[in-house]
PDB file of C-alpha atoms in Angstrom:
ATOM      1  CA  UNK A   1      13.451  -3.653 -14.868  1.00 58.00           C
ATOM      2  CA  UNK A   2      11.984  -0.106 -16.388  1.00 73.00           C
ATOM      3  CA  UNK A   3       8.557  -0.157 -17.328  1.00 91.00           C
ATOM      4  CA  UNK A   4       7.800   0.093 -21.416  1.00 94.00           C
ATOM      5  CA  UNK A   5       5.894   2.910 -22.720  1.00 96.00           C
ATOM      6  CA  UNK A   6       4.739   4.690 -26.267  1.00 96.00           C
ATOM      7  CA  UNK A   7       7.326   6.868 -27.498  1.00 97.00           C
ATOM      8  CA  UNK A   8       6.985   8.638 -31.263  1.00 98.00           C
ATOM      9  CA  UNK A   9       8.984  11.386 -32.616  1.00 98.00           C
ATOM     10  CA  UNK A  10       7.371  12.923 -35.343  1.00 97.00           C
ATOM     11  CA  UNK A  11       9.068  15.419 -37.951  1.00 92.00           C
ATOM     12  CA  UNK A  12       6.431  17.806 -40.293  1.00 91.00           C
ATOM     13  CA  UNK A  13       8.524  15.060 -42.979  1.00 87.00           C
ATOM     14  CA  UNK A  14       7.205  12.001 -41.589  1.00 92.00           C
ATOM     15  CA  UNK A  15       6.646   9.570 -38.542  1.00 95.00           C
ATOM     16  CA  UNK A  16      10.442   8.807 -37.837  1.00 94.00           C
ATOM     17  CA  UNK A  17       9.685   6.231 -35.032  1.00 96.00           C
ATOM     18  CA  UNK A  18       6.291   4.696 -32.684  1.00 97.00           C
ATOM     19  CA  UNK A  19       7.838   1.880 -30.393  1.00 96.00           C
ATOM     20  CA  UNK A  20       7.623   0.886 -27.269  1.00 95.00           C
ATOM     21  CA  UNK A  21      10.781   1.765 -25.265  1.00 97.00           C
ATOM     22  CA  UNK A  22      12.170   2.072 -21.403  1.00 96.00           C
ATOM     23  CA  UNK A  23      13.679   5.938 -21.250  1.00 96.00           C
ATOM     24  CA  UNK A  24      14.433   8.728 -23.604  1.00 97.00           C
ATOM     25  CA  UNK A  25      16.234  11.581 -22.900  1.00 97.00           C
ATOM     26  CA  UNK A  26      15.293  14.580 -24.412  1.00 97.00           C
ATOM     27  CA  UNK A  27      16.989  18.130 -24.814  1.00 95.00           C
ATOM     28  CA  UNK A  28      14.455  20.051 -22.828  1.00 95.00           C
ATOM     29  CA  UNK A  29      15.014  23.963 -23.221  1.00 90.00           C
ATOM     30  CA  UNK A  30      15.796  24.238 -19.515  1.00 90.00           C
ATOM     31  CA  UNK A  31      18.021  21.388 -20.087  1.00 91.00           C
ATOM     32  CA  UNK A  32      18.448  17.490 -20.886  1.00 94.00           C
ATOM     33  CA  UNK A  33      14.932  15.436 -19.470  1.00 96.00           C
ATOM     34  CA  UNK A  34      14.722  11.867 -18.755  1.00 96.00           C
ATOM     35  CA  UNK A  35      11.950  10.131 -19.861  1.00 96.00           C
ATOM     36  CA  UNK A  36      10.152   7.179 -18.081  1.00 95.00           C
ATOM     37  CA  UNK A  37       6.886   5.165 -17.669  1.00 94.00           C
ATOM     38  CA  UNK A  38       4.473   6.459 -15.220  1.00 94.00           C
ATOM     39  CA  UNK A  39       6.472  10.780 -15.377  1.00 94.00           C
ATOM     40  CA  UNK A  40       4.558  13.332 -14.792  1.00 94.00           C
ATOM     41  CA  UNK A  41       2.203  14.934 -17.195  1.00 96.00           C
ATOM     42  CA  UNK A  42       4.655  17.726 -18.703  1.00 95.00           C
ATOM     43  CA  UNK A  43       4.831  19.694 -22.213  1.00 96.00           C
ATOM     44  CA  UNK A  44       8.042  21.538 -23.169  1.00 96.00           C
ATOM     45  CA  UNK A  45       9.989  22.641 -25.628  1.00 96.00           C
ATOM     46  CA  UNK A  46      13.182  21.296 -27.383  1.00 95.00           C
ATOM     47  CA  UNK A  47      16.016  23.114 -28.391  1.00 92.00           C
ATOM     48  CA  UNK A  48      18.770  21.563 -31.099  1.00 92.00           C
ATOM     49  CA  UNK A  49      20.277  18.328 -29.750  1.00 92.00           C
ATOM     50  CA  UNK A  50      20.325  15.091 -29.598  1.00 93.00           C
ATOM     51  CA  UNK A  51      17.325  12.824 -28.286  1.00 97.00           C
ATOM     52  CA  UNK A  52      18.649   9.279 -27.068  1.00 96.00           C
ATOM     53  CA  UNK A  53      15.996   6.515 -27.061  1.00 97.00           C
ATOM     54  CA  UNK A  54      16.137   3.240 -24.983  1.00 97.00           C
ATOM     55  CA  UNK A  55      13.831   0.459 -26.901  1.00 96.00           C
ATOM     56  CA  UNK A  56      11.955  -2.043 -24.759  1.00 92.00           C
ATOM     57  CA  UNK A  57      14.648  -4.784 -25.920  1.00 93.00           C
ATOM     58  CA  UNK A  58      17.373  -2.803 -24.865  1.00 92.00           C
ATOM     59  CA  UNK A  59      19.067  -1.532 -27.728  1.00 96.00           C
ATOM     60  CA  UNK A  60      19.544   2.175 -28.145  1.00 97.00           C
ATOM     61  CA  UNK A  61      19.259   4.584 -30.986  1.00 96.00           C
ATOM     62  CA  UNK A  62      19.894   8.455 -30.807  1.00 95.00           C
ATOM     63  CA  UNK A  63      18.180  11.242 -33.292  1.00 95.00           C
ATOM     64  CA  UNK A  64      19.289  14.437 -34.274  1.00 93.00           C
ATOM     65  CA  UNK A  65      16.222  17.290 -33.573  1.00 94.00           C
ATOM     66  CA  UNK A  66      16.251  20.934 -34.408  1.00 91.00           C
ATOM     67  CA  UNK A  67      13.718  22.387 -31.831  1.00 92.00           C
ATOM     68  CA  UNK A  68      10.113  21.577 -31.486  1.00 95.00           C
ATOM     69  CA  UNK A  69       8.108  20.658 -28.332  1.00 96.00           C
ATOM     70  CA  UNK A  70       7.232  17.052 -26.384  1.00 97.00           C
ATOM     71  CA  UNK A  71       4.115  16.108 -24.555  1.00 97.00           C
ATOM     72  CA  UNK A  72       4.871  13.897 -21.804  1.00 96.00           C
ATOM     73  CA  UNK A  73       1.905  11.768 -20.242  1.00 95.00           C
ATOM     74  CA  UNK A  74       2.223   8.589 -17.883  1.00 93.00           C
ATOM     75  CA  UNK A  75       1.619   6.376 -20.597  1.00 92.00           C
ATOM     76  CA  UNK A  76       3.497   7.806 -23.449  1.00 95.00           C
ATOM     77  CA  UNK A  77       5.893  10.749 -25.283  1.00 97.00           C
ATOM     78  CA  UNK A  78       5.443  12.727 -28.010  1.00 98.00           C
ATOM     79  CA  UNK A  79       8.153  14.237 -29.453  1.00 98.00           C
ATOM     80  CA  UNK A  80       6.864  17.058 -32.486  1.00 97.00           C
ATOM     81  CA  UNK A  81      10.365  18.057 -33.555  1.00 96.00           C
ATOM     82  CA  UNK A  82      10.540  20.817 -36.127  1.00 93.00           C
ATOM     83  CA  UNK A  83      13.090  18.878 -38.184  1.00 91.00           C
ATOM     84  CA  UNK A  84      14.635  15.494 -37.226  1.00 92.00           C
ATOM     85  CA  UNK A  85      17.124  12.356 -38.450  1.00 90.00           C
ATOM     86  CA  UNK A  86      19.075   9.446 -37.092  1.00 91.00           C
ATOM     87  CA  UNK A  87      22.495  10.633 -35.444  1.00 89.00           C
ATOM     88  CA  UNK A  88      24.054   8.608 -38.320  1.00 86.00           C
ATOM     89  CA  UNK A  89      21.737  10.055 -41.372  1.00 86.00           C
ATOM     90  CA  UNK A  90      23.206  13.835 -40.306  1.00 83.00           C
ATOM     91  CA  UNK A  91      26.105  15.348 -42.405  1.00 78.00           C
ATOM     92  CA  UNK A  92      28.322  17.787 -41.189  1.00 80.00           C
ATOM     93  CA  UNK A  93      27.724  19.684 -44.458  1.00 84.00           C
ATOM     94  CA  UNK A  94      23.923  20.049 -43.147  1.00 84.00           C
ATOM     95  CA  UNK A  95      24.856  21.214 -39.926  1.00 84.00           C
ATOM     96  CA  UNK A  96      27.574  23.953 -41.208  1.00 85.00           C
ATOM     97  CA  UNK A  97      24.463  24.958 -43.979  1.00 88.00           C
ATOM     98  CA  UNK A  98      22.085  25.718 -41.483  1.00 85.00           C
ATOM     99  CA  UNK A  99      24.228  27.544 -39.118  1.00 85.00           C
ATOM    100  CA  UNK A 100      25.234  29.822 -42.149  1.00 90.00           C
ATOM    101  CA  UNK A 101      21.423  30.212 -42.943  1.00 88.00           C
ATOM    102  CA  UNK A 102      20.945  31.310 -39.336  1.00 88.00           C
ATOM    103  CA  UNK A 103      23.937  34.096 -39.592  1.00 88.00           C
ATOM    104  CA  UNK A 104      22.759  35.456 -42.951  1.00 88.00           C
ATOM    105  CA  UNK A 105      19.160  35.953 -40.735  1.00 86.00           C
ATOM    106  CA  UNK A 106      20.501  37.815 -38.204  1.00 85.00           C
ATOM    107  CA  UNK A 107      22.130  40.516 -40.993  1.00 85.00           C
ATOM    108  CA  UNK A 108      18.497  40.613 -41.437  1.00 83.00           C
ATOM    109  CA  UNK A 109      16.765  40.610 -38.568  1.00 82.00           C
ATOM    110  CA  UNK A 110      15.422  43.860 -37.565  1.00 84.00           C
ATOM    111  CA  UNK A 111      14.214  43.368 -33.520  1.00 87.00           C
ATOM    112  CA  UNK A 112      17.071  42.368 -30.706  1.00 86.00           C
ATOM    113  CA  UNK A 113      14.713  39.622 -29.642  1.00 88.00           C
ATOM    114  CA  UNK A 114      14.939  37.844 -33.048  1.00 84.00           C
ATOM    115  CA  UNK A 115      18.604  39.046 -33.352  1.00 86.00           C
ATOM    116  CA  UNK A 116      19.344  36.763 -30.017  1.00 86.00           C
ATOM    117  CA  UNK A 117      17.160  33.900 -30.842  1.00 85.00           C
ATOM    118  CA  UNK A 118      19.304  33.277 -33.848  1.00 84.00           C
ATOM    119  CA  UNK A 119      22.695  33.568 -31.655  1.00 86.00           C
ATOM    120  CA  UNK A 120      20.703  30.964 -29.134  1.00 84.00           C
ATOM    121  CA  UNK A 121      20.189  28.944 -31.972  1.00 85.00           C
ATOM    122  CA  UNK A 122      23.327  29.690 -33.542  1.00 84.00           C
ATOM    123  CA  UNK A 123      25.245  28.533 -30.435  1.00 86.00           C
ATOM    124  CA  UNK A 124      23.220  25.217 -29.860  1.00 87.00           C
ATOM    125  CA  UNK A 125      23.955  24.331 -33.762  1.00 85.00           C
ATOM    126  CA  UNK A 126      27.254  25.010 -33.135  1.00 83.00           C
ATOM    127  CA  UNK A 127      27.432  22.811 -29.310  1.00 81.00           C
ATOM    128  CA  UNK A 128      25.346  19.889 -31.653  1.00 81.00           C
ATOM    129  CA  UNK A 129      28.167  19.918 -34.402  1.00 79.00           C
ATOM    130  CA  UNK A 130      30.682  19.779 -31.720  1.00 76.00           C
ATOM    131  CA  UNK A 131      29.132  16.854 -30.284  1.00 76.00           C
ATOM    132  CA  UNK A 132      28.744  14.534 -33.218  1.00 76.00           C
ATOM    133  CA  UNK A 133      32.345  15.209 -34.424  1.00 70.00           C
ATOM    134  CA  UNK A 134      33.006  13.382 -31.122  1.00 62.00           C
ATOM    135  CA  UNK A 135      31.068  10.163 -31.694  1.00 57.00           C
TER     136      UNK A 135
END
């Protein structure tokens, strides 16, 4: 049996969840992170995707997170997303809205390097809304 540890994602809206839980995996910029008790002291950043937690009593529940950064101790996660929601709280219409906000940026943008941020993000967006159409 997994150890339990202190996991909170946190949103600049509000503290969406502070349990105790056995894994979460995390969409790590260099790609998708397990988390357990006792990992390695690690901070990195998230991209758009989904973060699935495993609670202490063994249910599950995934979230929704568009980018931010987690701070990984032994003891404990925290996940600062820039924007987050339960999986189930997400419309499609918010998803297609914010990839159209991204593309009207990039008309905008003046430098390359913000031009291909905004296709990065513009791509994960678009990889997220594939992936909750399948669920």
């Amino acid at each position: 049996m997994a150890d339990n540890f202190n996991f909170e994602l946190v949103s600049p809206e509000r503290l969406l969840l502070s349990e105790m839980v056995t894994e979460v995996v995390i969409p790590a910029t260099d790609g998708e992170m397990t988390v357990m008790a006792n990992h390695a002291p690690t901070m990195t950043t998230i991209k758009p995707g989904i973060v699935s937690v495993r609670f202490a009593n063994g249910s599950k529940q995934d979230y929704v997170v568009f980018g931010g950064f987690a701070d990984i101790l032994p003891t404990g996660c925290t996940l600062l997303a820039e924007s987050a929601v339960i999986v189930q709280d997400l419309s499609k219409d918010e998803l297609t809205l914010r990839i159209e906000a991204a593309k009207r940026e990039i008309e905008d943008a003046v430098h390359h390097e913000h031009k291909s941020r905004l296709e990065h993000y513009i791509m994960e967006l678009t990889h997220l809304q594939g992936v909750i159409d399948q669920d």
